Amino acid sequence: MTSPSASKAPPRPDLSDMRPNNDWVARYLPASWGPYARLCRLDRPVGTWLTLLPALAALVQAADGLPTLWRLVIFSLGALLMRGIGCCFNDMADRNFDHQVERTRFRPLTSGQITMRQAVLFVLAQMAVCALLLLAINEYSRWLALALLPIVMIYPLCKRFTYWPQVVLGICFNWGMLMAWSDTQNMVPFGAILMWVGAILWQVGYDSIYAYIDMADDTKLGLHSTALRFREAGKTWISGFYIAAMLCWLIGGYLLNERILYYAVMALIALHLLWQMRHFDVRYPERGLRLFRANIWVGVLLVVAALAGTLRLA
């Protein structure tokens, strides 16, 4: 029989997708490639979409319509590579912590599937491809891209000394929004900066939801996160970040002369974020993974809003 105390314990998060499964990496890639694909999170594309979609929205806004196919390809590859590089740096920095955390103990470095030397060479190879992509963008954007690299490298260390690593992550994830404007118009107007700040605030919100999954492990290891800063007040804090994100996107859209349909789609985003807050509960971190993934729809709606904002109604 199960003891009464055990029956009242909150369920552990469903972490089955964090473990090597019979997924497309295992089915279609050579066995020797699998650990590298998992190191750069090719098997978990949610983060790539959350990096790419805000940049696509910014490309549409900067072009005041559909961007060129060339820019779509370059920014898509850039998002994929920079997210992969960031994940590699993160695992390299955390390799001595990850084996003590349920969610991360199967990662390639900490589980011994690849060596540190192999991981470094893999990062250098990805950076070499990124360097080639720099040739496809203008000089302003190249400098912005180079400025991002040290921020990406610093992020994994932030959880050791600040409760706000999600802010640094938000800066990294959404940097492509600034580059979309710099490459398209050779300038970054204040409205575009507000859109970027809004995306950072949004990310602090949804990544804080995700951080509640690791709260117990982070506490044991002496690491920091916004979840540990917010604790029981998480819903209030995250709601505040979502409201601030919406204000930035509304004001930013106004400054960028977005048209009326932009605000209609923004209303849908607000409703979706409200839905997230209705379902989020700090007592049940197992819900966090589903809510985190649901933010892909916010990214999609950001792109739709940008496209809708280019339409002139008769």
PDB file of C-alpha atoms in Angstrom:
ATOM      1  CA  MET A   1       0.000   0.000   0.000  1.00  0.00           C
ATOM      2  CA  THR A   2       1.099   3.574  -0.692  1.00  0.00           C
ATOM      3  CA  SER A   3       1.605   5.685   2.403  1.00  0.00           C
ATOM      4  CA  PRO A   4      -0.649   8.745   2.822  1.00  0.00           C
ATOM      5  CA  SER A   5       2.331  11.084   2.635  1.00  0.00           C
ATOM      6  CA  ALA A   6       3.494   9.541  -0.638  1.00  0.00           C
ATOM      7  CA  SER A   7       0.028   9.842  -2.187  1.00  0.00           C
ATOM      8  CA  LYS A   8      -0.043  13.556  -1.420  1.00  0.00           C
ATOM      9  CA  ALA A   9       3.405  14.242  -2.900  1.00  0.00           C
ATOM     10  CA  PRO A  10       3.287  16.248  -6.122  1.00  0.00           C
ATOM     11  CA  PRO A  11       4.015  14.130  -9.217  1.00  0.00           C
ATOM     12  CA  ARG A  12       7.452  14.270 -10.717  1.00  0.00           C
ATOM     13  CA  PRO A  13       7.700  16.081 -14.061  1.00  0.00           C
ATOM     14  CA  ASP A  14       7.348  13.907 -17.139  1.00  0.00           C
ATOM     15  CA  LEU A  15      10.901  13.925 -18.429  1.00  0.00           C
ATOM     16  CA  SER A  16      10.656  11.099 -20.929  1.00  0.00           C
ATOM     17  CA  ASP A  17      11.498  13.402 -23.818  1.00  0.00           C
ATOM     18  CA  MET A  18      14.774  14.371 -22.131  1.00  0.00           C
ATOM     19  CA  ARG A  19      16.144  10.846 -22.410  1.00  0.00           C
ATOM     20  CA  PRO A  20      17.549   9.171 -25.533  1.00  0.00           C
ATOM     21  CA  ASN A  21      14.523   7.560 -27.160  1.00  0.00           C
ATOM     22  CA  ASN A  22      13.728   5.957 -30.459  1.00  0.00           C
ATOM     23  CA  ASP A  23      13.457   9.407 -32.022  1.00  0.00           C
ATOM     24  CA  TRP A  24      14.532  10.576 -35.461  1.00  0.00           C
ATOM     25  CA  VAL A  25      18.145  11.007 -34.319  1.00  0.00           C
ATOM     26  CA  ALA A  26      18.327   7.355 -33.274  1.00  0.00           C
ATOM     27  CA  ARG A  27      16.423   6.140 -36.335  1.00  0.00           C
ATOM     28  CA  TYR A  28      18.003   8.092 -39.164  1.00  0.00           C
ATOM     29  CA  LEU A  29      21.451   9.332 -38.146  1.00  0.00           C
ATOM     30  CA  PRO A  30      24.570   7.154 -37.893  1.00  0.00           C
ATOM     31  CA  ALA A  31      25.178   6.122 -34.284  1.00  0.00           C
ATOM     32  CA  SER A  32      28.399   8.143 -34.155  1.00  0.00           C
ATOM     33  CA  TRP A  33      26.490  11.326 -35.104  1.00  0.00           C
ATOM     34  CA  GLY A  34      23.795  10.944 -32.481  1.00  0.00           C
ATOM     35  CA  PRO A  35      25.677  12.450 -29.507  1.00  0.00           C
ATOM     36  CA  TYR A  36      26.613  15.540 -31.543  1.00  0.00           C
ATOM     37  CA  ALA A  37      23.025  16.007 -32.713  1.00  0.00           C
ATOM     38  CA  ARG A  38      21.852  15.802 -29.109  1.00  0.00           C
ATOM     39  CA  LEU A  39      24.633  18.095 -27.893  1.00  0.00           C
ATOM     40  CA  CYS A  40      23.362  20.885 -30.156  1.00  0.00           C
ATOM     41  CA  ARG A  41      19.729  19.863 -29.419  1.00  0.00           C
ATOM     42  CA  LEU A  42      18.740  18.899 -32.955  1.00  0.00           C
ATOM     43  CA  ASP A  43      16.471  16.346 -31.312  1.00  0.00           C
ATOM     44  CA  ARG A  44      14.678  19.118 -29.392  1.00  0.00           C
ATOM     45  CA  PRO A  45      13.754  21.824 -31.917  1.00  0.00           C
ATOM     46  CA  VAL A  46      11.541  23.920 -29.614  1.00  0.00           C
ATOM     47  CA  GLY A  47      14.444  26.173 -28.652  1.00  0.00           C
ATOM     48  CA  THR A  48      15.383  26.691 -32.291  1.00  0.00           C
ATOM     49  CA  TRP A  49      11.833  27.765 -33.147  1.00  0.00           C
ATOM     50  CA  LEU A  50      11.777  30.118 -30.161  1.00  0.00           C
ATOM     51  CA  THR A  51      15.000  31.650 -31.464  1.00  0.00           C
ATOM     52  CA  LEU A  52      13.927  31.847 -35.094  1.00  0.00           C
ATOM     53  CA  LEU A  53      10.301  33.002 -34.939  1.00  0.00           C
ATOM     54  CA  PRO A  54      10.929  36.411 -33.281  1.00  0.00           C
ATOM     55  CA  ALA A  55      13.697  37.035 -35.826  1.00  0.00           C
ATOM     56  CA  LEU A  56      11.310  36.183 -38.668  1.00  0.00           C
ATOM     57  CA  ALA A  57       8.763  38.626 -37.233  1.00  0.00           C
ATOM     58  CA  ALA A  58      11.450  41.316 -37.158  1.00  0.00           C
ATOM     59  CA  LEU A  59      12.447  40.515 -40.756  1.00  0.00           C
ATOM     60  CA  VAL A  60       8.849  41.048 -41.844  1.00  0.00           C
ATOM     61  CA  GLN A  61       8.575  44.317 -39.917  1.00  0.00           C
ATOM     62  CA  ALA A  62      11.874  45.601 -41.275  1.00  0.00           C
ATOM     63  CA  ALA A  63      10.857  44.748 -44.853  1.00  0.00           C
ATOM     64  CA  ASP A  64       7.289  46.016 -44.310  1.00  0.00           C
ATOM     65  CA  GLY A  65       6.214  42.833 -46.040  1.00  0.00           C
ATOM     66  CA  LEU A  66       7.774  39.555 -47.063  1.00  0.00           C
ATOM     67  CA  PRO A  67      11.576  39.469 -46.635  1.00  0.00           C
ATOM     68  CA  THR A  68      13.763  38.089 -49.379  1.00  0.00           C
ATOM     69  CA  LEU A  69      14.200  34.336 -49.606  1.00  0.00           C
ATOM     70  CA  TRP A  70      17.946  34.834 -49.178  1.00  0.00           C
ATOM     71  CA  ARG A  71      17.482  36.538 -45.804  1.00  0.00           C
ATOM     72  CA  LEU A  72      15.042  33.864 -44.693  1.00  0.00           C
ATOM     73  CA  VAL A  73      17.615  31.166 -45.423  1.00  0.00           C
ATOM     74  CA  ILE A  74      20.531  33.015 -43.790  1.00  0.00           C
ATOM     75  CA  PHE A  75      18.610  33.907 -40.620  1.00  0.00           C
ATOM     76  CA  SER A  76      17.158  30.411 -40.340  1.00  0.00           C
ATOM     77  CA  LEU A  77      20.610  28.854 -40.547  1.00  0.00           C
ATOM     78  CA  GLY A  78      21.940  31.458 -38.133  1.00  0.00           C
ATOM     79  CA  ALA A  79      19.240  30.683 -35.574  1.00  0.00           C
ATOM     80  CA  LEU A  80      19.883  26.946 -35.855  1.00  0.00           C
ATOM     81  CA  LEU A  81      23.650  27.328 -35.473  1.00  0.00           C
ATOM     82  CA  MET A  82      23.672  29.928 -32.695  1.00  0.00           C
ATOM     83  CA  ARG A  83      21.182  27.936 -30.659  1.00  0.00           C
ATOM     84  CA  GLY A  84      23.352  24.858 -31.166  1.00  0.00           C
ATOM     85  CA  ILE A  85      26.532  26.692 -30.184  1.00  0.00           C
ATOM     86  CA  GLY A  86      24.825  28.072 -27.084  1.00  0.00           C
ATOM     87  CA  CYS A  87      23.682  24.593 -26.054  1.00  0.00           C
ATOM     88  CA  CYS A  88      27.198  23.241 -26.524  1.00  0.00           C
ATOM     89  CA  PHE A  89      28.721  25.992 -24.374  1.00  0.00           C
ATOM     90  CA  ASN A  90      26.046  25.338 -21.755  1.00  0.00           C
ATOM     91  CA  ASP A  91      26.761  21.600 -21.592  1.00  0.00           C
ATOM     92  CA  MET A  92      30.514  22.141 -21.553  1.00  0.00           C
ATOM     93  CA  ALA A  93      30.225  24.538 -18.616  1.00  0.00           C
ATOM     94  CA  ASP A  94      27.710  22.370 -16.727  1.00  0.00           C
ATOM     95  CA  ARG A  95      29.147  18.926 -17.396  1.00  0.00           C
ATOM     96  CA  ASN A  96      29.995  18.443 -13.702  1.00  0.00           C
ATOM     97  CA  PHE A  97      26.494  19.474 -12.615  1.00  0.00           C
ATOM     98  CA  ASP A  98      24.364  17.756 -15.235  1.00  0.00           C
ATOM     99  CA  HIS A  99      24.853  14.225 -13.948  1.00  0.00           C
ATOM    100  CA  GLN A 100      23.235  15.275 -10.657  1.00  0.00           C
ATOM    101  CA  VAL A 101      20.104  16.680 -12.337  1.00  0.00           C
ATOM    102  CA  GLU A 102      17.301  14.349 -13.439  1.00  0.00           C
ATOM    103  CA  ARG A 103      16.490  16.357 -16.567  1.00  0.00           C
ATOM    104  CA  THR A 104      20.098  16.564 -17.821  1.00  0.00           C
ATOM    105  CA  ARG A 105      21.885  13.408 -16.682  1.00  0.00           C
ATOM    106  CA  PHE A 106      21.578  11.753 -20.101  1.00  0.00           C
ATOM    107  CA  ARG A 107      23.240  14.573 -22.037  1.00  0.00           C
ATOM    108  CA  PRO A 108      26.151  13.427 -24.214  1.00  0.00           C
ATOM    109  CA  LEU A 109      28.984  15.126 -22.322  1.00  0.00           C
ATOM    110  CA  THR A 110      27.924  14.272 -18.798  1.00  0.00           C
ATOM    111  CA  SER A 111      27.020  10.683 -19.726  1.00  0.00           C
ATOM    112  CA  GLY A 112      30.379  10.127 -21.442  1.00  0.00           C
ATOM    113  CA  GLN A 113      29.085   9.639 -24.987  1.00  0.00           C
ATOM    114  CA  ILE A 114      31.598  12.219 -26.242  1.00  0.00           C
ATOM    115  CA  THR A 115      34.694  13.795 -24.741  1.00  0.00           C
ATOM    116  CA  MET A 116      35.341  17.413 -23.928  1.00  0.00           C
ATOM    117  CA  ARG A 117      37.875  17.597 -26.758  1.00  0.00           C
ATOM    118  CA  GLN A 118      35.307  16.329 -29.241  1.00  0.00           C
ATOM    119  CA  ALA A 119      32.768  18.863 -27.973  1.00  0.00           C
ATOM    120  CA  VAL A 120      35.247  21.730 -28.417  1.00  0.00           C
ATOM    121  CA  LEU A 121      36.031  20.662 -31.982  1.00  0.00           C
ATOM    122  CA  PHE A 122      32.326  20.423 -32.728  1.00  0.00           C
ATOM    123  CA  VAL A 123      31.730  23.967 -31.423  1.00  0.00           C
ATOM    124  CA  LEU A 124      34.613  25.282 -33.518  1.00  0.00           C
ATOM    125  CA  ALA A 125      33.123  23.619 -36.611  1.00  0.00           C
ATOM    126  CA  GLN A 126      29.756  25.277 -35.989  1.00  0.00           C
ATOM    127  CA  MET A 127      31.446  28.636 -35.448  1.00  0.00           C
ATOM    128  CA  ALA A 128      33.294  28.230 -38.733  1.00  0.00           C
ATOM    129  CA  VAL A 129      29.986  27.813 -40.561  1.00  0.00           C
ATOM    130  CA  CYS A 130      28.642  30.887 -38.741  1.00  0.00           C
ATOM    131  CA  ALA A 131      31.689  32.816 -39.912  1.00  0.00           C
ATOM    132  CA  LEU A 132      30.750  31.966 -43.502  1.00  0.00           C
ATOM    133  CA  LEU A 133      27.229  33.258 -42.892  1.00  0.00           C
ATOM    134  CA  LEU A 134      28.714  36.615 -41.868  1.00  0.00           C
ATOM    135  CA  LEU A 135      29.753  37.095 -45.476  1.00  0.00           C
ATOM    136  CA  ALA A 136      26.062  37.112 -46.446  1.00  0.00           C
ATOM    137  CA  ILE A 137      25.054  40.052 -44.200  1.00  0.00           C
ATOM    138  CA  ASN A 138      26.072  43.699 -44.077  1.00  0.00           C
ATOM    139  CA  GLU A 139      28.864  45.176 -41.972  1.00  0.00           C
ATOM    140  CA  TYR A 140      26.555  46.563 -39.276  1.00  0.00           C
ATOM    141  CA  SER A 141      25.049  43.107 -38.782  1.00  0.00           C
ATOM    142  CA  ARG A 142      28.457  41.440 -38.693  1.00  0.00           C
ATOM    143  CA  TRP A 143      29.483  43.598 -35.738  1.00  0.00           C
ATOM    144  CA  LEU A 144      26.220  42.791 -33.990  1.00  0.00           C
ATOM    145  CA  ALA A 145      26.822  39.079 -34.570  1.00  0.00           C
ATOM    146  CA  LEU A 146      30.333  39.306 -33.126  1.00  0.00           C
ATOM    147  CA  ALA A 147      29.006  41.206 -30.108  1.00  0.00           C
ATOM    148  CA  LEU A 148      26.625  38.320 -29.396  1.00  0.00           C
ATOM    149  CA  LEU A 149      29.325  35.649 -29.084  1.00  0.00           C
ATOM    150  CA  PRO A 150      30.709  36.647 -25.645  1.00  0.00           C
ATOM    151  CA  ILE A 151      27.142  36.904 -24.297  1.00  0.00           C
ATOM    152  CA  VAL A 152      26.459  33.349 -25.483  1.00  0.00           C
ATOM    153  CA  MET A 153      29.641  32.166 -23.760  1.00  0.00           C
ATOM    154  CA  ILE A 154      28.860  33.996 -20.512  1.00  0.00           C
ATOM    155  CA  TYR A 155      25.295  32.712 -20.181  1.00  0.00           C
ATOM    156  CA  PRO A 156      26.127  29.231 -18.775  1.00  0.00           C
ATOM    157  CA  LEU A 157      28.083  30.857 -15.937  1.00  0.00           C
ATOM    158  CA  CYS A 158      25.307  33.248 -14.921  1.00  0.00           C
ATOM    159  CA  LYS A 159      23.354  30.669 -12.930  1.00  0.00           C
ATOM    160  CA  ARG A 160      26.330  30.442 -10.567  1.00  0.00           C
ATOM    161  CA  PHE A 161      26.118  34.057  -9.372  1.00  0.00           C
ATOM    162  CA  THR A 162      22.758  35.602 -10.312  1.00  0.00           C
ATOM    163  CA  TYR A 163      19.091  34.690 -10.000  1.00  0.00           C
ATOM    164  CA  TRP A 164      18.503  36.226 -13.443  1.00  0.00           C
ATOM    165  CA  PRO A 165      20.237  33.990 -16.021  1.00  0.00           C
ATOM    166  CA  GLN A 166      16.976  33.998 -17.986  1.00  0.00           C
ATOM    167  CA  VAL A 167      17.556  37.673 -18.822  1.00  0.00           C
ATOM    168  CA  VAL A 168      20.906  36.855 -20.433  1.00  0.00           C
ATOM    169  CA  LEU A 169      19.329  33.924 -22.254  1.00  0.00           C
ATOM    170  CA  GLY A 170      16.567  36.211 -23.537  1.00  0.00           C
ATOM    171  CA  ILE A 171      19.150  38.645 -24.882  1.00  0.00           C
ATOM    172  CA  CYS A 172      20.881  35.789 -26.742  1.00  0.00           C
ATOM    173  CA  PHE A 173      17.755  34.085 -28.070  1.00  0.00           C
ATOM    174  CA  ASN A 174      16.272  37.271 -29.502  1.00  0.00           C
ATOM    175  CA  TRP A 175      19.414  38.985 -30.808  1.00  0.00           C
ATOM    176  CA  GLY A 176      18.391  38.061 -34.348  1.00  0.00           C
ATOM    177  CA  MET A 177      15.578  40.619 -34.096  1.00  0.00           C
ATOM    178  CA  LEU A 178      18.129  43.429 -33.966  1.00  0.00           C
ATOM    179  CA  MET A 179      20.151  41.896 -36.786  1.00  0.00           C
ATOM    180  CA  ALA A 180      17.032  41.563 -38.932  1.00  0.00           C
ATOM    181  CA  TRP A 181      16.655  45.346 -38.864  1.00  0.00           C
ATOM    182  CA  SER A 182      20.345  46.127 -39.216  1.00  0.00           C
ATOM    183  CA  ASP A 183      20.676  43.882 -42.260  1.00  0.00           C
ATOM    184  CA  THR A 184      17.438  45.000 -43.911  1.00  0.00           C
ATOM    185  CA  GLN A 185      17.569  48.738 -43.260  1.00  0.00           C
ATOM    186  CA  ASN A 186      21.107  49.294 -41.930  1.00  0.00           C
ATOM    187  CA  MET A 187      19.560  50.780 -38.786  1.00  0.00           C
ATOM    188  CA  VAL A 188      17.721  49.655 -35.659  1.00  0.00           C
ATOM    189  CA  PRO A 189      14.904  52.093 -34.795  1.00  0.00           C
ATOM    190  CA  PHE A 190      13.663  52.548 -31.249  1.00  0.00           C
ATOM    191  CA  GLY A 191      10.430  50.704 -32.031  1.00  0.00           C
ATOM    192  CA  ALA A 192      12.468  47.648 -33.070  1.00  0.00           C
ATOM    193  CA  ILE A 193      14.458  47.843 -29.820  1.00  0.00           C
ATOM    194  CA  LEU A 194      11.187  47.865 -27.894  1.00  0.00           C
ATOM    195  CA  MET A 195      10.047  44.769 -29.798  1.00  0.00           C
ATOM    196  CA  TRP A 196      13.330  43.104 -28.805  1.00  0.00           C
ATOM    197  CA  VAL A 197      12.958  44.108 -25.150  1.00  0.00           C
ATOM    198  CA  GLY A 198       9.425  42.710 -25.255  1.00  0.00           C
ATOM    199  CA  ALA A 199      10.762  39.405 -26.546  1.00  0.00           C
ATOM    200  CA  ILE A 200      13.323  39.305 -23.714  1.00  0.00           C
ATOM    201  CA  LEU A 201      10.586  39.914 -21.120  1.00  0.00           C
ATOM    202  CA  TRP A 202       8.445  37.224 -22.730  1.00  0.00           C
ATOM    203  CA  GLN A 203      11.349  34.798 -22.590  1.00  0.00           C
ATOM    204  CA  VAL A 204      12.067  35.557 -18.933  1.00  0.00           C
ATOM    205  CA  GLY A 205       8.436  34.619 -18.324  1.00  0.00           C
ATOM    206  CA  TYR A 206       8.285  31.339 -20.207  1.00  0.00           C
ATOM    207  CA  ASP A 207      11.787  30.223 -19.251  1.00  0.00           C
ATOM    208  CA  SER A 208      10.940  30.868 -15.603  1.00  0.00           C
ATOM    209  CA  ILE A 209       8.033  28.444 -16.003  1.00  0.00           C
ATOM    210  CA  TYR A 210      10.550  25.924 -17.333  1.00  0.00           C
ATOM    211  CA  ALA A 211      12.984  26.661 -14.497  1.00  0.00           C
ATOM    212  CA  TYR A 212      10.508  25.414 -11.892  1.00  0.00           C
ATOM    213  CA  ILE A 213      11.157  21.883 -13.192  1.00  0.00           C
ATOM    214  CA  ASP A 214      14.775  22.115 -11.977  1.00  0.00           C
ATOM    215  CA  MET A 215      14.103  23.972  -8.722  1.00  0.00           C
ATOM    216  CA  ALA A 216      14.900  21.113  -6.351  1.00  0.00           C
ATOM    217  CA  ASP A 217      18.076  20.129  -8.203  1.00  0.00           C
ATOM    218  CA  ASP A 218      19.258  23.744  -8.537  1.00  0.00           C
ATOM    219  CA  THR A 219      18.776  24.289  -4.802  1.00  0.00           C
ATOM    220  CA  LYS A 220      20.786  21.167  -3.998  1.00  0.00           C
ATOM    221  CA  LEU A 221      23.621  22.239  -6.321  1.00  0.00           C
ATOM    222  CA  GLY A 222      23.688  25.883  -5.216  1.00  0.00           C
ATOM    223  CA  LEU A 223      22.669  27.176  -8.641  1.00  0.00           C
ATOM    224  CA  HIS A 224      20.350  30.115  -9.283  1.00  0.00           C
ATOM    225  CA  SER A 225      17.337  30.845 -11.463  1.00  0.00           C
ATOM    226  CA  THR A 226      14.353  33.150 -11.582  1.00  0.00           C
ATOM    227  CA  ALA A 227      12.245  30.279 -10.217  1.00  0.00           C
ATOM    228  CA  LEU A 228      14.348  30.297  -7.066  1.00  0.00           C
ATOM    229  CA  ARG A 229      13.999  34.079  -6.915  1.00  0.00           C
ATOM    230  CA  PHE A 230      10.228  34.076  -7.399  1.00  0.00           C
ATOM    231  CA  ARG A 231       9.376  30.871  -5.477  1.00  0.00           C
ATOM    232  CA  GLU A 232       5.704  30.877  -4.397  1.00  0.00           C
ATOM    233  CA  ALA A 233       5.151  34.273  -6.047  1.00  0.00           C
ATOM    234  CA  GLY A 234       5.975  32.852  -9.468  1.00  0.00           C
ATOM    235  CA  LYS A 235       2.566  33.449 -11.023  1.00  0.00           C
ATOM    236  CA  THR A 236       2.629  37.131  -9.990  1.00  0.00           C
ATOM    237  CA  TRP A 237       6.152  37.686 -11.298  1.00  0.00           C
ATOM    238  CA  ILE A 238       5.656  35.837 -14.581  1.00  0.00           C
ATOM    239  CA  SER A 239       2.331  37.586 -15.178  1.00  0.00           C
ATOM    240  CA  GLY A 240       4.152  40.885 -14.697  1.00  0.00           C
ATOM    241  CA  PHE A 241       6.789  39.960 -17.260  1.00  0.00           C
ATOM    242  CA  TYR A 242       4.116  38.906 -19.753  1.00  0.00           C
ATOM    243  CA  ILE A 243       2.199  42.165 -19.250  1.00  0.00           C
ATOM    244  CA  ALA A 244       5.416  44.169 -19.717  1.00  0.00           C
ATOM    245  CA  ALA A 245       6.187  42.192 -22.892  1.00  0.00           C
ATOM    246  CA  MET A 246       2.758  42.989 -24.304  1.00  0.00           C
ATOM    247  CA  LEU A 247       3.196  46.705 -23.540  1.00  0.00           C
ATOM    248  CA  CYS A 248       6.561  46.737 -25.329  1.00  0.00           C
ATOM    249  CA  TRP A 249       5.075  44.982 -28.356  1.00  0.00           C
ATOM    250  CA  LEU A 250       2.093  47.347 -28.482  1.00  0.00           C
ATOM    251  CA  ILE A 251       4.185  50.506 -28.160  1.00  0.00           C
ATOM    252  CA  GLY A 252       6.877  49.114 -30.461  1.00  0.00           C
ATOM    253  CA  GLY A 253       4.274  48.270 -33.075  1.00  0.00           C
ATOM    254  CA  TYR A 254       2.835  51.763 -32.835  1.00  0.00           C
ATOM    255  CA  LEU A 255       6.271  53.342 -33.318  1.00  0.00           C
ATOM    256  CA  LEU A 256       6.867  51.070 -36.317  1.00  0.00           C
ATOM    257  CA  ASN A 257       3.546  52.185 -37.855  1.00  0.00           C
ATOM    258  CA  GLU A 258       1.942  48.758 -37.709  1.00  0.00           C
ATOM    259  CA  ARG A 259      -1.603  48.712 -39.058  1.00  0.00           C
ATOM    260  CA  ILE A 260      -4.817  47.754 -37.268  1.00  0.00           C
ATOM    261  CA  LEU A 261      -4.687  43.992 -37.855  1.00  0.00           C
ATOM    262  CA  TYR A 262      -1.397  43.873 -35.948  1.00  0.00           C
ATOM    263  CA  TYR A 263      -3.242  44.796 -32.769  1.00  0.00           C
ATOM    264  CA  ALA A 264      -5.942  42.198 -33.421  1.00  0.00           C
ATOM    265  CA  VAL A 265      -3.292  39.469 -33.471  1.00  0.00           C
ATOM    266  CA  MET A 266      -1.659  40.998 -30.388  1.00  0.00           C
ATOM    267  CA  ALA A 267      -4.985  40.466 -28.618  1.00  0.00           C
ATOM    268  CA  LEU A 268      -4.729  36.754 -29.478  1.00  0.00           C
ATOM    269  CA  ILE A 269      -1.215  36.659 -28.004  1.00  0.00           C
ATOM    270  CA  ALA A 270      -2.506  38.292 -24.824  1.00  0.00           C
ATOM    271  CA  LEU A 271      -5.250  35.671 -24.557  1.00  0.00           C
ATOM    272  CA  HIS A 272      -2.730  32.872 -25.024  1.00  0.00           C
ATOM    273  CA  LEU A 273      -0.466  34.262 -22.287  1.00  0.00           C
ATOM    274  CA  LEU A 274      -3.507  34.578 -20.031  1.00  0.00           C
ATOM    275  CA  TRP A 275      -4.265  30.899 -20.719  1.00  0.00           C
ATOM    276  CA  GLN A 276      -0.713  30.019 -19.676  1.00  0.00           C
ATOM    277  CA  MET A 277      -1.102  31.858 -16.385  1.00  0.00           C
ATOM    278  CA  ARG A 278      -4.434  30.174 -15.682  1.00  0.00           C
ATOM    279  CA  HIS A 279      -2.738  26.773 -15.970  1.00  0.00           C
ATOM    280  CA  PHE A 280       0.603  27.588 -14.342  1.00  0.00           C
ATOM    281  CA  ASP A 281       0.990  26.603 -10.693  1.00  0.00           C
ATOM    282  CA  VAL A 282       4.287  26.638  -8.819  1.00  0.00           C
ATOM    283  CA  ARG A 283       3.111  23.573  -6.861  1.00  0.00           C
ATOM    284  CA  TYR A 284       2.942  21.489 -10.034  1.00  0.00           C
ATOM    285  CA  PRO A 285       6.161  22.026 -12.005  1.00  0.00           C
ATOM    286  CA  GLU A 286       5.321  19.025 -14.211  1.00  0.00           C
ATOM    287  CA  ARG A 287       2.985  21.352 -16.126  1.00  0.00           C
ATOM    288  CA  GLY A 288       5.893  23.579 -17.050  1.00  0.00           C
ATOM    289  CA  LEU A 289       7.145  21.591 -20.026  1.00  0.00           C
ATOM    290  CA  ARG A 290       3.776  21.739 -21.803  1.00  0.00           C
ATOM    291  CA  LEU A 291       3.394  25.464 -21.105  1.00  0.00           C
ATOM    292  CA  PHE A 292       6.969  26.129 -22.223  1.00  0.00           C
ATOM    293  CA  ARG A 293       6.353  24.370 -25.536  1.00  0.00           C
ATOM    294  CA  ALA A 294       3.094  26.271 -26.005  1.00  0.00           C
ATOM    295  CA  ASN A 295       5.135  29.445 -26.455  1.00  0.00           C
ATOM    296  CA  ILE A 296       5.909  28.313 -29.985  1.00  0.00           C
ATOM    297  CA  TRP A 297       2.372  29.556 -30.721  1.00  0.00           C
ATOM    298  CA  VAL A 298       3.293  32.973 -29.347  1.00  0.00           C
ATOM    299  CA  GLY A 299       6.247  33.026 -31.740  1.00  0.00           C
ATOM    300  CA  VAL A 300       4.016  32.006 -34.643  1.00  0.00           C
ATOM    301  CA  LEU A 301       1.510  34.716 -33.721  1.00  0.00           C
ATOM    302  CA  LEU A 302       4.323  37.288 -33.590  1.00  0.00           C
ATOM    303  CA  VAL A 303       5.102  36.449 -37.214  1.00  0.00           C
ATOM    304  CA  VAL A 304       1.402  36.571 -38.113  1.00  0.00           C
ATOM    305  CA  ALA A 305       1.067  39.936 -36.342  1.00  0.00           C
ATOM    306  CA  ALA A 306       4.016  41.331 -38.272  1.00  0.00           C
ATOM    307  CA  LEU A 307       2.499  40.140 -41.557  1.00  0.00           C
ATOM    308  CA  ALA A 308      -0.962  41.429 -40.608  1.00  0.00           C
ATOM    309  CA  GLY A 309       0.564  44.780 -39.736  1.00  0.00           C
ATOM    310  CA  THR A 310       1.708  45.222 -43.333  1.00  0.00           C
ATOM    311  CA  LEU A 311      -1.822  44.863 -44.745  1.00  0.00           C
ATOM    312  CA  ARG A 312      -3.635  48.013 -45.811  1.00  0.00           C
ATOM    313  CA  LEU A 313      -7.374  47.749 -45.389  1.00  0.00           C
ATOM    314  CA  ALA A 314      -9.449  49.477 -48.055  1.00  0.00           C
TER     315      ALA A 314
END
